[in-house]
């Protein structure tokens, strides 16, 4: 298959038969670049399941807020519009992740946790938004599952026998990796560049143009999540840290050790948040 | 002590940390034992997690360390190997 065909198919994602109706509705809301806080709040509040999931997430160990956030509008104020848009997408693909790729949700959650901790350590602006970058970094895998389920499942199975990285196998078969697919889609959904670049380049952080630090954070958080081994992302090997990303984050060994320590409790408890919801 | 979600709470478990409400007031002090009616009350107060006696279900340490070796099989640069070393000592700490 060539990359153009793949891109053409994923760009028509709204018309795919496998896309759940709620996701279709969410996309029509978040795609609008002029959508207001109020409109998103109203949209979420009109759906009890979405409301419950957003509130569970923002009150969960993933975000470490000391107090309880009891309303969607409060979450909006604290997290900001972009983070809530991303969160909305994240919690709505949860089901697809759970059904078709067991463990991807847990992997995504732990990447979100690592990303927030690193962003805070490096004193970057809006750690919540960067954390959403971590949550959504593998969104391209969900898109592949929706658009090319059988082929993609075969690729995932072949990781073990080929002893290779999934993203290398994707490149060979589709001509394009899940990271690029995710980036293209995030762009199409009018996500800010601050989310698009980390998703698009989480395997090649040296290519980020405007948001190098944010991209480096998501790159490293994926590696730490894979290293710690919570959940399952389709990869069986930890990819190497990109030297460029390592350099711009300028890490010392003690800091990495602190990050693992701080992440330990949230990554081992947060996987349960959504499982108890129905 | 372990932290459990409310849906894993069972009568007879001993609460090890005060449970507070949204305003920070202690609603159930540490030391009490859970009962069915107490669990119902906690559910009504939207308590999500609580700390009780017990040990986390952790796989054997050797198994965890072996899996780390397997996952890092393709790593051969200094930074990634450094992460591996740090992770292994982090795991050692967890089992102390």
mmCIF file of C-alpha atoms in Angstrom:
data_model
loop_
_atom_site.group_PDB
_atom_site.id
_atom_site.type_symbol
_atom_site.label_atom_id
_atom_site.label_comp_id
_atom_site.label_asym_id
_atom_site.label_seq_id
_atom_site.Cartn_x
_atom_site.Cartn_y
_atom_site.Cartn_z
ATOM 1 C CA UNK A 1 0.000 0.000 0.000
ATOM 2 C CA UNK A 2 1.317 3.499 -0.577
ATOM 3 C CA UNK A 3 1.192 6.458 1.754
ATOM 4 C CA UNK A 4 -1.115 8.531 -0.479
ATOM 5 C CA UNK A 5 -3.810 5.854 -0.468
ATOM 6 C CA UNK A 6 -3.534 5.538 3.288
ATOM 7 C CA UNK A 7 -3.782 9.287 3.830
ATOM 8 C CA UNK A 8 -6.729 9.543 1.429
ATOM 9 C CA UNK A 9 -8.608 6.901 3.389
ATOM 10 C CA UNK A 10 -7.884 8.241 6.847
ATOM 11 C CA UNK A 11 -8.787 11.776 5.832
ATOM 12 C CA UNK A 12 -12.295 10.525 5.149
ATOM 13 C CA UNK A 13 -12.450 9.151 8.655
ATOM 14 C CA UNK A 14 -15.854 10.673 9.421
ATOM 15 C CA UNK A 15 -17.398 8.479 6.746
ATOM 16 C CA UNK A 16 -15.843 5.233 7.938
ATOM 17 C CA UNK A 17 -18.497 2.725 8.969
ATOM 18 C CA UNK A 18 -16.510 1.784 12.073
ATOM 19 C CA UNK A 19 -16.631 5.227 13.648
ATOM 20 C CA UNK A 20 -19.006 5.371 16.636
ATOM 21 C CA UNK A 21 -21.745 8.035 16.458
ATOM 22 C CA UNK A 22 -20.574 9.794 19.625
ATOM 23 C CA UNK A 23 -17.073 10.206 18.200
ATOM 24 C CA UNK A 24 -18.564 11.637 15.020
ATOM 25 C CA UNK A 25 -20.432 14.228 17.092
ATOM 26 C CA UNK A 26 -17.343 15.072 19.125
ATOM 27 C CA UNK A 27 -15.291 15.548 15.981
ATOM 28 C CA UNK A 28 -17.804 17.995 14.548
ATOM 29 C CA UNK A 29 -17.482 20.045 17.746
ATOM 30 C CA UNK A 30 -13.713 19.976 18.251
ATOM 31 C CA UNK A 31 -12.921 20.484 14.560
ATOM 32 C CA UNK A 32 -14.390 23.952 14.687
ATOM 33 C CA UNK A 33 -11.459 26.318 15.327
ATOM 34 C CA UNK A 34 -13.823 28.993 16.609
ATOM 35 C CA UNK A 35 -15.654 26.772 19.057
ATOM 36 C CA UNK A 36 -16.145 28.498 22.404
ATOM 37 C CA UNK A 37 -15.594 27.253 25.926
ATOM 38 C CA UNK A 38 -19.312 27.572 26.499
ATOM 39 C CA UNK A 39 -20.215 25.454 23.498
ATOM 40 C CA UNK A 40 -17.875 22.642 24.515
ATOM 41 C CA UNK A 41 -19.125 22.809 28.096
ATOM 42 C CA UNK A 42 -22.742 22.585 26.895
ATOM 43 C CA UNK A 43 -21.924 19.729 24.574
ATOM 44 C CA UNK A 44 -20.168 17.692 27.259
ATOM 45 C CA UNK A 45 -22.782 18.489 29.889
ATOM 46 C CA UNK A 46 -25.552 17.197 27.623
ATOM 47 C CA UNK A 47 -23.990 13.718 27.693
ATOM 48 C CA UNK A 48 -23.822 12.108 31.144
ATOM 49 C CA UNK A 49 -21.284 9.444 30.132
ATOM 50 C CA UNK A 50 -18.910 12.014 28.684
ATOM 51 C CA UNK A 51 -19.351 14.250 31.713
ATOM 52 C CA UNK A 52 -18.619 11.382 34.071
ATOM 53 C CA UNK A 53 -15.533 10.365 32.104
ATOM 54 C CA UNK A 54 -14.102 13.862 31.893
ATOM 55 C CA UNK A 55 -14.648 14.446 35.610
ATOM 56 C CA UNK A 56 -13.199 11.051 36.500
ATOM 57 C CA UNK A 57 -10.150 11.806 34.446
ATOM 58 C CA UNK A 58 -9.493 15.284 35.810
ATOM 59 C CA UNK A 59 -9.980 14.083 39.373
ATOM 60 C CA UNK A 60 -7.798 11.017 38.810
ATOM 61 C CA UNK A 61 -4.158 10.499 39.749
ATOM 62 C CA UNK A 62 -3.307 11.335 36.113
ATOM 63 C CA UNK A 63 -3.714 14.993 37.005
ATOM 64 C CA UNK A 64 -2.860 15.168 40.664
ATOM 65 C CA UNK A 65 -5.135 18.117 41.517
ATOM 66 C CA UNK A 66 -5.555 18.308 45.229
ATOM 67 C CA UNK A 67 -9.228 19.304 45.211
ATOM 68 C CA UNK A 68 -12.193 17.737 43.531
ATOM 69 C CA UNK A 69 -13.343 19.230 40.283
ATOM 70 C CA UNK A 70 -17.081 18.857 40.278
ATOM 71 C CA UNK A 71 -18.208 20.449 37.028
ATOM 72 C CA UNK A 72 -17.210 20.505 33.405
ATOM 73 C CA UNK A 73 -16.939 24.284 33.432
ATOM 74 C CA UNK A 74 -14.532 24.122 36.369
ATOM 75 C CA UNK A 75 -12.425 21.544 34.480
ATOM 76 C CA UNK A 76 -12.411 23.909 31.508
ATOM 77 C CA UNK A 77 -11.075 26.778 33.563
ATOM 78 C CA UNK A 78 -8.322 24.664 35.059
ATOM 79 C CA UNK A 79 -7.269 22.704 31.987
ATOM 80 C CA UNK A 80 -8.005 25.166 29.207
ATOM 81 C CA UNK A 81 -9.877 24.716 25.951
ATOM 82 C CA UNK A 82 -7.195 22.780 24.056
ATOM 83 C CA UNK A 83 -6.639 20.291 26.828
ATOM 84 C CA UNK A 84 -10.374 19.679 27.186
ATOM 85 C CA UNK A 85 -10.760 19.206 23.426
ATOM 86 C CA UNK A 86 -7.969 16.626 23.549
ATOM 87 C CA UNK A 87 -9.389 15.002 26.640
ATOM 88 C CA UNK A 88 -12.786 14.723 25.001
ATOM 89 C CA UNK A 89 -11.210 12.903 22.118
ATOM 90 C CA UNK A 90 -9.104 10.783 24.470
ATOM 91 C CA UNK A 91 -12.004 9.600 26.594
ATOM 92 C CA UNK A 92 -14.156 8.922 23.555
ATOM 93 C CA UNK A 93 -11.635 6.637 21.869
ATOM 94 C CA UNK A 94 -11.297 4.739 25.151
ATOM 95 C CA UNK A 95 -13.887 2.175 24.044
ATOM 96 C CA UNK A 96 -12.206 1.550 20.719
ATOM 97 C CA UNK A 97 -8.906 1.119 22.536
ATOM 98 C CA UNK A 98 -10.439 -1.271 25.042
ATOM 99 C CA UNK A 99 -12.218 -3.350 22.402
ATOM 100 C CA UNK A 100 -9.621 -3.582 19.713
ATOM 101 C CA UNK A 101 -6.286 -3.076 21.354
ATOM 102 C CA UNK A 102 -6.257 -4.202 24.933
ATOM 103 C CA UNK A 103 -3.707 -2.268 26.946
ATOM 104 C CA UNK A 104 -3.404 0.742 24.639
ATOM 105 C CA UNK A 105 -5.503 2.820 27.026
ATOM 106 C CA UNK A 106 -3.265 1.971 29.983
ATOM 107 C CA UNK A 107 -0.178 2.722 27.915
ATOM 108 C CA UNK A 108 -1.674 6.059 26.830
ATOM 109 C CA UNK A 109 -2.603 6.963 30.401
ATOM 110 C CA UNK A 110 0.868 6.224 31.685
ATOM 111 C CA UNK A 111 2.428 8.279 28.877
ATOM 112 C CA UNK A 112 0.092 11.133 29.911
ATOM 113 C CA UNK A 113 1.266 10.807 33.517
ATOM 114 C CA UNK A 114 4.958 10.774 32.579
ATOM 115 C CA UNK A 115 4.430 13.734 30.225
ATOM 116 C CA UNK A 116 2.813 15.849 32.933
ATOM 117 C CA UNK A 117 5.524 15.034 35.463
ATOM 118 C CA UNK A 118 8.340 15.815 33.010
ATOM 119 C CA UNK A 119 6.647 19.034 31.842
ATOM 120 C CA UNK A 120 6.306 20.179 35.440
ATOM 121 C CA UNK A 121 9.906 19.284 36.251
ATOM 122 C CA UNK A 122 11.098 21.248 33.242
ATOM 123 C CA UNK A 123 8.741 24.108 34.143
ATOM 124 C CA UNK A 124 7.078 24.126 30.747
ATOM 125 C CA UNK A 125 3.888 26.056 30.213
ATOM 126 C CA UNK A 126 0.567 24.189 30.361
ATOM 127 C CA UNK A 127 1.699 20.772 31.592
ATOM 128 C CA UNK A 128 -1.935 19.655 31.250
ATOM 129 C CA UNK A 129 -1.876 20.256 27.526
ATOM 130 C CA UNK A 130 1.417 18.404 27.152
ATOM 131 C CA UNK A 131 -0.069 15.594 29.166
ATOM 132 C CA UNK A 132 -2.912 15.432 26.626
ATOM 133 C CA UNK A 133 -0.195 15.116 23.974
ATOM 134 C CA UNK A 134 0.948 12.036 25.894
ATOM 135 C CA UNK A 135 -2.584 10.703 26.113
ATOM 136 C CA UNK A 136 -3.149 11.119 22.376
ATOM 137 C CA UNK A 137 0.330 10.286 21.048
ATOM 138 C CA UNK A 138 -0.828 6.895 19.734
ATOM 139 C CA UNK A 139 -4.148 8.140 18.338
ATOM 140 C CA UNK A 140 -2.809 7.121 14.907
ATOM 141 C CA UNK A 141 -3.043 3.485 16.016
ATOM 142 C CA UNK A 142 -6.748 3.959 16.739
ATOM 143 C CA UNK A 143 -7.157 5.506 13.287
ATOM 144 C CA UNK A 144 -5.353 2.536 11.714
ATOM 145 C CA UNK A 145 -7.649 0.187 13.598
ATOM 146 C CA UNK A 146 -10.738 2.029 12.353
ATOM 147 C CA UNK A 147 -9.563 2.303 8.761
ATOM 148 C CA UNK A 148 -7.587 -0.928 8.189
ATOM 149 C CA UNK A 149 -8.481 -3.271 11.019
ATOM 150 C CA UNK A 150 -7.480 -6.663 9.566
ATOM 151 C CA UNK A 151 -4.237 -5.517 7.998
ATOM 152 C CA UNK A 152 -3.236 -3.580 11.089
ATOM 153 C CA UNK A 153 -3.939 -6.449 13.466
ATOM 154 C CA UNK A 154 -1.700 -8.647 11.330
ATOM 155 C CA UNK A 155 1.083 -6.089 11.541
ATOM 156 C CA UNK A 156 0.799 -5.998 15.324
ATOM 157 C CA UNK A 157 0.995 -9.780 15.439
ATOM 158 C CA UNK A 158 4.119 -9.752 13.291
ATOM 159 C CA UNK A 159 6.043 -7.561 15.757
ATOM 160 C CA UNK A 160 6.953 -10.625 17.783
ATOM 161 C CA UNK A 161 8.168 -12.838 14.925
ATOM 162 C CA UNK A 162 9.969 -10.046 13.104
ATOM 163 C CA UNK A 163 11.554 -8.799 16.322
ATOM 164 C CA UNK A 164 11.073 -5.288 15.048
ATOM 165 C CA UNK A 165 9.458 -2.028 16.118
ATOM 166 C CA UNK A 166 5.801 -1.653 15.161
ATOM 167 C CA UNK A 167 6.461 1.776 13.657
ATOM 168 C CA UNK A 168 9.136 0.292 11.354
ATOM 169 C CA UNK A 169 6.729 -2.405 10.233
ATOM 170 C CA UNK A 170 4.021 0.228 9.624
ATOM 171 C CA UNK A 171 6.429 2.233 7.523
ATOM 172 C CA UNK A 172 7.244 -0.837 5.419
ATOM 173 C CA UNK A 173 3.608 -1.835 4.904
ATOM 174 C CA UNK A 174 1.715 1.467 4.790
ATOM 175 C CA UNK A 175 4.572 3.793 3.853
ATOM 176 C CA UNK A 176 3.641 5.942 6.848
ATOM 177 C CA UNK A 177 3.730 5.403 10.613
ATOM 178 C CA UNK A 178 0.983 5.762 13.234
ATOM 179 C CA UNK A 179 2.752 8.901 14.477
ATOM 180 C CA UNK A 180 2.388 10.610 11.107
ATOM 181 C CA UNK A 181 -1.172 9.343 10.722
ATOM 182 C CA UNK A 182 -1.983 10.778 14.145
ATOM 183 C CA UNK A 183 -0.351 14.080 13.263
ATOM 184 C CA UNK A 184 -2.221 14.396 9.954
ATOM 185 C CA UNK A 185 -5.505 13.708 11.682
ATOM 186 C CA UNK A 186 -4.768 16.090 14.558
ATOM 187 C CA UNK A 187 -4.047 18.791 11.979
ATOM 188 C CA UNK A 188 -7.253 17.998 10.140
ATOM 189 C CA UNK A 189 -9.130 18.356 13.432
ATOM 190 C CA UNK A 190 -7.625 21.818 13.837
ATOM 191 C CA UNK A 191 -5.693 20.901 16.952
ATOM 192 C CA UNK A 192 -3.082 23.477 17.907
ATOM 193 C CA UNK A 193 0.461 22.877 16.697
ATOM 194 C CA UNK A 194 1.452 22.338 20.308
ATOM 195 C CA UNK A 195 -0.493 19.061 20.163
ATOM 196 C CA UNK A 196 0.081 18.236 16.492
ATOM 197 C CA UNK A 197 3.897 18.289 16.615
ATOM 198 C CA UNK A 198 4.295 16.022 19.667
ATOM 199 C CA UNK A 199 1.865 13.483 18.134
ATOM 200 C CA UNK A 200 3.402 13.680 14.653
ATOM 201 C CA UNK A 201 7.020 13.477 15.767
ATOM 202 C CA UNK A 202 6.993 11.390 18.925
ATOM 203 C CA UNK A 203 9.300 8.913 17.192
ATOM 204 C CA UNK A 204 11.381 11.592 15.425
ATOM 205 C CA UNK A 205 11.468 14.553 17.814
ATOM 206 C CA UNK A 206 14.325 16.220 15.910
ATOM 207 C CA UNK A 207 11.813 17.147 13.190
ATOM 208 C CA UNK A 208 9.615 19.326 15.406
ATOM 209 C CA UNK A 209 9.803 22.966 14.396
ATOM 210 C CA UNK A 210 7.948 25.168 16.853
ATOM 211 C CA UNK A 211 7.397 22.908 19.844
ATOM 212 C CA UNK A 212 10.628 21.012 20.238
ATOM 213 C CA UNK A 213 10.496 20.788 24.006
ATOM 214 C CA UNK A 214 6.901 19.618 24.086
ATOM 215 C CA UNK A 215 7.685 17.037 21.417
ATOM 216 C CA UNK A 216 10.770 15.886 23.315
ATOM 217 C CA UNK A 217 8.627 15.472 26.445
ATOM 218 C CA UNK A 218 6.090 13.255 24.656
ATOM 219 C CA UNK A 219 8.913 11.310 22.978
ATOM 220 C CA UNK A 220 10.503 10.580 26.333
ATOM 221 C CA UNK A 221 7.222 9.913 28.134
ATOM 222 C CA UNK A 222 6.385 7.230 25.564
ATOM 223 C CA UNK A 223 9.776 5.635 26.133
ATOM 224 C CA UNK A 224 9.429 5.733 29.924
ATOM 225 C CA UNK A 225 5.903 4.279 29.705
ATOM 226 C CA UNK A 226 7.168 1.467 27.464
ATOM 227 C CA UNK A 227 10.150 0.936 29.748
ATOM 228 C CA UNK A 228 8.002 0.708 32.897
ATOM 229 C CA UNK A 229 5.808 -1.765 31.024
ATOM 230 C CA UNK A 230 2.323 -0.648 32.022
ATOM 231 C CA UNK A 231 -0.280 -1.492 29.394
ATOM 232 C CA UNK A 232 0.440 -2.578 25.862
ATOM 233 C CA UNK A 233 1.073 -0.383 22.846
ATOM 234 C CA UNK A 234 1.881 -3.009 20.249
ATOM 235 C CA UNK A 235 5.611 -2.484 20.767
ATOM 236 C CA UNK A 236 7.594 -5.169 22.525
ATOM 237 C CA UNK A 237 10.884 -3.239 22.567
ATOM 238 C CA UNK A 238 11.777 0.097 24.099
ATOM 239 C CA UNK A 239 12.931 2.432 21.321
ATOM 240 C CA UNK A 240 16.118 4.434 21.826
ATOM 241 C CA UNK A 241 16.011 7.935 23.232
ATOM 242 C CA UNK A 242 16.719 10.483 20.575
ATOM 243 C CA UNK A 243 19.967 12.284 21.514
ATOM 244 C CA UNK A 244 18.564 15.623 20.351
ATOM 245 C CA UNK A 245 15.504 15.260 22.596
ATOM 246 C CA UNK A 246 17.693 14.182 25.495
ATOM 247 C CA UNK A 247 19.850 17.222 25.030
ATOM 248 C CA UNK A 248 17.082 19.810 24.903
ATOM 249 C CA UNK A 249 15.517 18.402 28.046
ATOM 250 C CA UNK A 250 18.948 18.288 29.618
ATOM 251 C CA UNK A 251 18.305 15.460 32.037
ATOM 252 C CA UNK A 252 20.379 14.296 34.939
ATOM 253 C CA UNK A 253 20.204 10.712 36.142
ATOM 254 C CA UNK A 254 18.638 11.755 39.482
ATOM 255 C CA UNK A 255 15.809 13.499 37.685
ATOM 256 C CA UNK A 256 14.905 10.361 35.729
ATOM 257 C CA UNK A 257 14.914 8.444 38.975
ATOM 258 C CA UNK A 258 12.583 11.036 40.578
ATOM 259 C CA UNK A 259 10.256 10.837 37.577
ATOM 260 C CA UNK A 260 9.894 7.054 37.932
ATOM 261 C CA UNK A 261 9.214 7.515 41.639
ATOM 262 C CA UNK A 262 6.615 10.227 41.189
ATOM 263 C CA UNK A 263 4.863 8.317 38.431
ATOM 264 C CA UNK A 264 4.699 5.013 40.285
ATOM 265 C CA UNK A 265 1.498 5.549 42.232
ATOM 266 C CA UNK A 266 -0.506 7.280 39.502
ATOM 267 C CA UNK A 267 0.444 4.743 36.819
ATOM 268 C CA UNK A 268 -0.464 1.779 38.963
ATOM 269 C CA UNK A 269 -3.781 3.196 40.198
ATOM 270 C CA UNK A 270 -5.135 5.208 37.289
ATOM 271 C CA UNK A 271 -5.825 2.243 35.007
ATOM 272 C CA UNK A 272 -8.818 1.432 37.168
ATOM 273 C CA UNK A 273 -10.583 4.754 36.741
ATOM 274 C CA UNK A 274 -12.523 3.883 33.670
ATOM 275 C CA UNK A 275 -12.996 0.212 34.216
ATOM 276 C CA UNK A 276 -15.395 0.819 37.060
ATOM 277 C CA UNK A 277 -17.657 3.095 35.129
ATOM 278 C CA UNK A 278 -20.484 0.995 33.796
ATOM 279 C CA UNK B 1 -0.782 -0.001 53.119
ATOM 280 C CA UNK B 2 -2.398 0.007 49.689
ATOM 281 C CA UNK B 3 -4.577 2.462 47.882
ATOM 282 C CA UNK B 4 -7.702 0.880 46.429
ATOM 283 C CA UNK B 5 -10.592 2.206 44.361
ATOM 284 C CA UNK B 6 -13.912 2.191 46.216
ATOM 285 C CA UNK B 7 -15.276 -0.651 44.072
ATOM 286 C CA UNK B 8 -12.576 -2.945 45.490
ATOM 287 C CA UNK B 9 -13.465 -2.058 49.092
ATOM 288 C CA UNK B 10 -14.748 -4.980 51.177
ATOM 289 C CA UNK B 11 -16.180 -5.230 54.684
ATOM 290 C CA UNK B 12 -13.491 -6.052 57.235
ATOM 291 C CA UNK B 13 -10.735 -4.003 55.594
ATOM 292 C CA UNK B 14 -9.050 -1.565 57.954
ATOM 293 C CA UNK B 15 -8.867 2.095 56.921
ATOM 294 C CA UNK B 16 -5.352 3.462 57.400
ATOM 295 C CA UNK B 17 -5.745 7.093 56.369
ATOM 296 C CA UNK B 18 -8.452 9.574 57.296
ATOM 297 C CA UNK B 19 -11.125 9.895 54.658
ATOM 298 C CA UNK B 20 -12.003 13.530 54.051
ATOM 299 C CA UNK B 21 -14.819 15.213 52.188
ATOM 300 C CA UNK B 22 -14.559 17.900 49.540
ATOM 301 C CA UNK B 23 -14.100 20.585 52.156
ATOM 302 C CA UNK B 24 -11.251 18.658 53.734
ATOM 303 C CA UNK B 25 -13.220 17.600 56.808
ATOM 304 C CA UNK B 26 -12.538 14.132 58.179
ATOM 305 C CA UNK B 27 -15.618 11.996 57.587
ATOM 306 C CA UNK B 28 -14.129 8.636 58.554
ATOM 307 C CA UNK B 29 -11.069 8.595 60.782
ATOM 308 C CA UNK B 30 -8.181 6.198 60.196
ATOM 309 C CA UNK B 31 -8.431 2.984 62.187
ATOM 310 C CA UNK B 32 -12.062 2.115 61.466
ATOM 311 C CA UNK B 33 -13.003 -1.132 59.843
ATOM 312 C CA UNK B 34 -15.099 -1.072 56.683
ATOM 313 C CA UNK B 35 -18.667 -2.373 56.868
ATOM 314 C CA UNK B 36 -21.283 -2.682 54.136
ATOM 315 C CA UNK B 37 -23.121 0.396 55.337
ATOM 316 C CA UNK B 38 -19.907 2.419 55.589
ATOM 317 C CA UNK B 39 -18.999 1.463 52.015
ATOM 318 C CA UNK B 40 -22.469 2.590 50.881
ATOM 319 C CA UNK B 41 -21.972 5.905 52.627
ATOM 320 C CA UNK B 42 -18.565 6.415 51.021
ATOM 321 C CA UNK B 43 -20.097 5.677 47.637
ATOM 322 C CA UNK B 44 -22.767 8.302 48.274
ATOM 323 C CA UNK B 45 -20.102 10.824 49.208
ATOM 324 C CA UNK B 46 -18.312 10.136 45.909
ATOM 325 C CA UNK B 47 -15.147 8.892 47.584
ATOM 326 C CA UNK B 48 -13.070 7.277 44.823
ATOM 327 C CA UNK B 49 -10.056 5.837 46.626
ATOM 328 C CA UNK B 50 -9.097 4.830 50.123
ATOM 329 C CA UNK B 51 -6.038 3.519 51.893
ATOM 330 C CA UNK B 52 -6.343 0.138 53.603
ATOM 331 C CA UNK B 53 -4.107 -2.505 55.123
ATOM 332 C CA UNK B 54 -2.472 -4.868 52.705
ATOM 333 C CA UNK B 55 0.192 -5.305 50.110
ATOM 334 C CA UNK B 56 0.069 -4.462 46.455
ATOM 335 C CA UNK B 57 -0.245 -7.492 44.208
ATOM 336 C CA UNK B 58 3.142 -7.334 42.619
ATOM 337 C CA UNK B 59 4.625 -9.920 40.310
ATOM 338 C CA UNK B 60 7.875 -11.529 41.486
ATOM 339 C CA UNK B 61 10.786 -9.108 41.261
ATOM 340 C CA UNK B 62 12.928 -11.431 39.135
ATOM 341 C CA UNK B 63 10.141 -11.641 36.577
ATOM 342 C CA UNK B 64 9.840 -7.847 36.378
ATOM 343 C CA UNK B 65 13.606 -7.442 35.968
ATOM 344 C CA UNK B 66 13.757 -10.128 33.295
ATOM 345 C CA UNK B 67 10.988 -8.433 31.361
ATOM 346 C CA UNK B 68 12.897 -5.163 31.519
ATOM 347 C CA UNK B 69 15.949 -6.931 30.041
ATOM 348 C CA UNK B 70 13.776 -8.292 27.251
ATOM 349 C CA UNK B 71 12.182 -4.922 26.483
ATOM 350 C CA UNK B 72 15.540 -3.167 26.313
ATOM 351 C CA UNK B 73 17.011 -5.779 23.988
ATOM 352 C CA UNK B 74 17.430 -3.301 21.127
ATOM 353 C CA UNK B 75 18.895 -0.506 23.212
ATOM 354 C CA UNK B 76 22.600 0.123 22.774
ATOM 355 C CA UNK B 77 23.129 3.851 23.233
ATOM 356 C CA UNK B 78 24.235 5.415 26.511
ATOM 357 C CA UNK B 79 21.052 7.424 27.278
ATOM 358 C CA UNK B 80 18.651 4.537 26.789
ATOM 359 C CA UNK B 81 20.922 2.226 28.756
ATOM 360 C CA UNK B 82 21.051 4.820 31.515
ATOM 361 C CA UNK B 83 17.236 4.802 31.664
ATOM 362 C CA UNK B 84 17.364 1.016 31.936
ATOM 363 C CA UNK B 85 19.818 1.137 34.837
ATOM 364 C CA UNK B 86 17.753 3.762 36.667
ATOM 365 C CA UNK B 87 14.546 1.812 36.080
ATOM 366 C CA UNK B 88 16.108 -1.355 37.473
ATOM 367 C CA UNK B 89 17.182 0.358 40.665
ATOM 368 C CA UNK B 90 13.711 1.928 40.896
ATOM 369 C CA UNK B 91 12.206 -1.584 40.731
ATOM 370 C CA UNK B 92 14.675 -2.824 43.360
ATOM 371 C CA UNK B 93 13.466 0.011 45.640
ATOM 372 C CA UNK B 94 9.813 -0.965 45.170
ATOM 373 C CA UNK B 95 10.515 -4.448 46.517
ATOM 374 C CA UNK B 96 12.413 -3.318 49.598
#
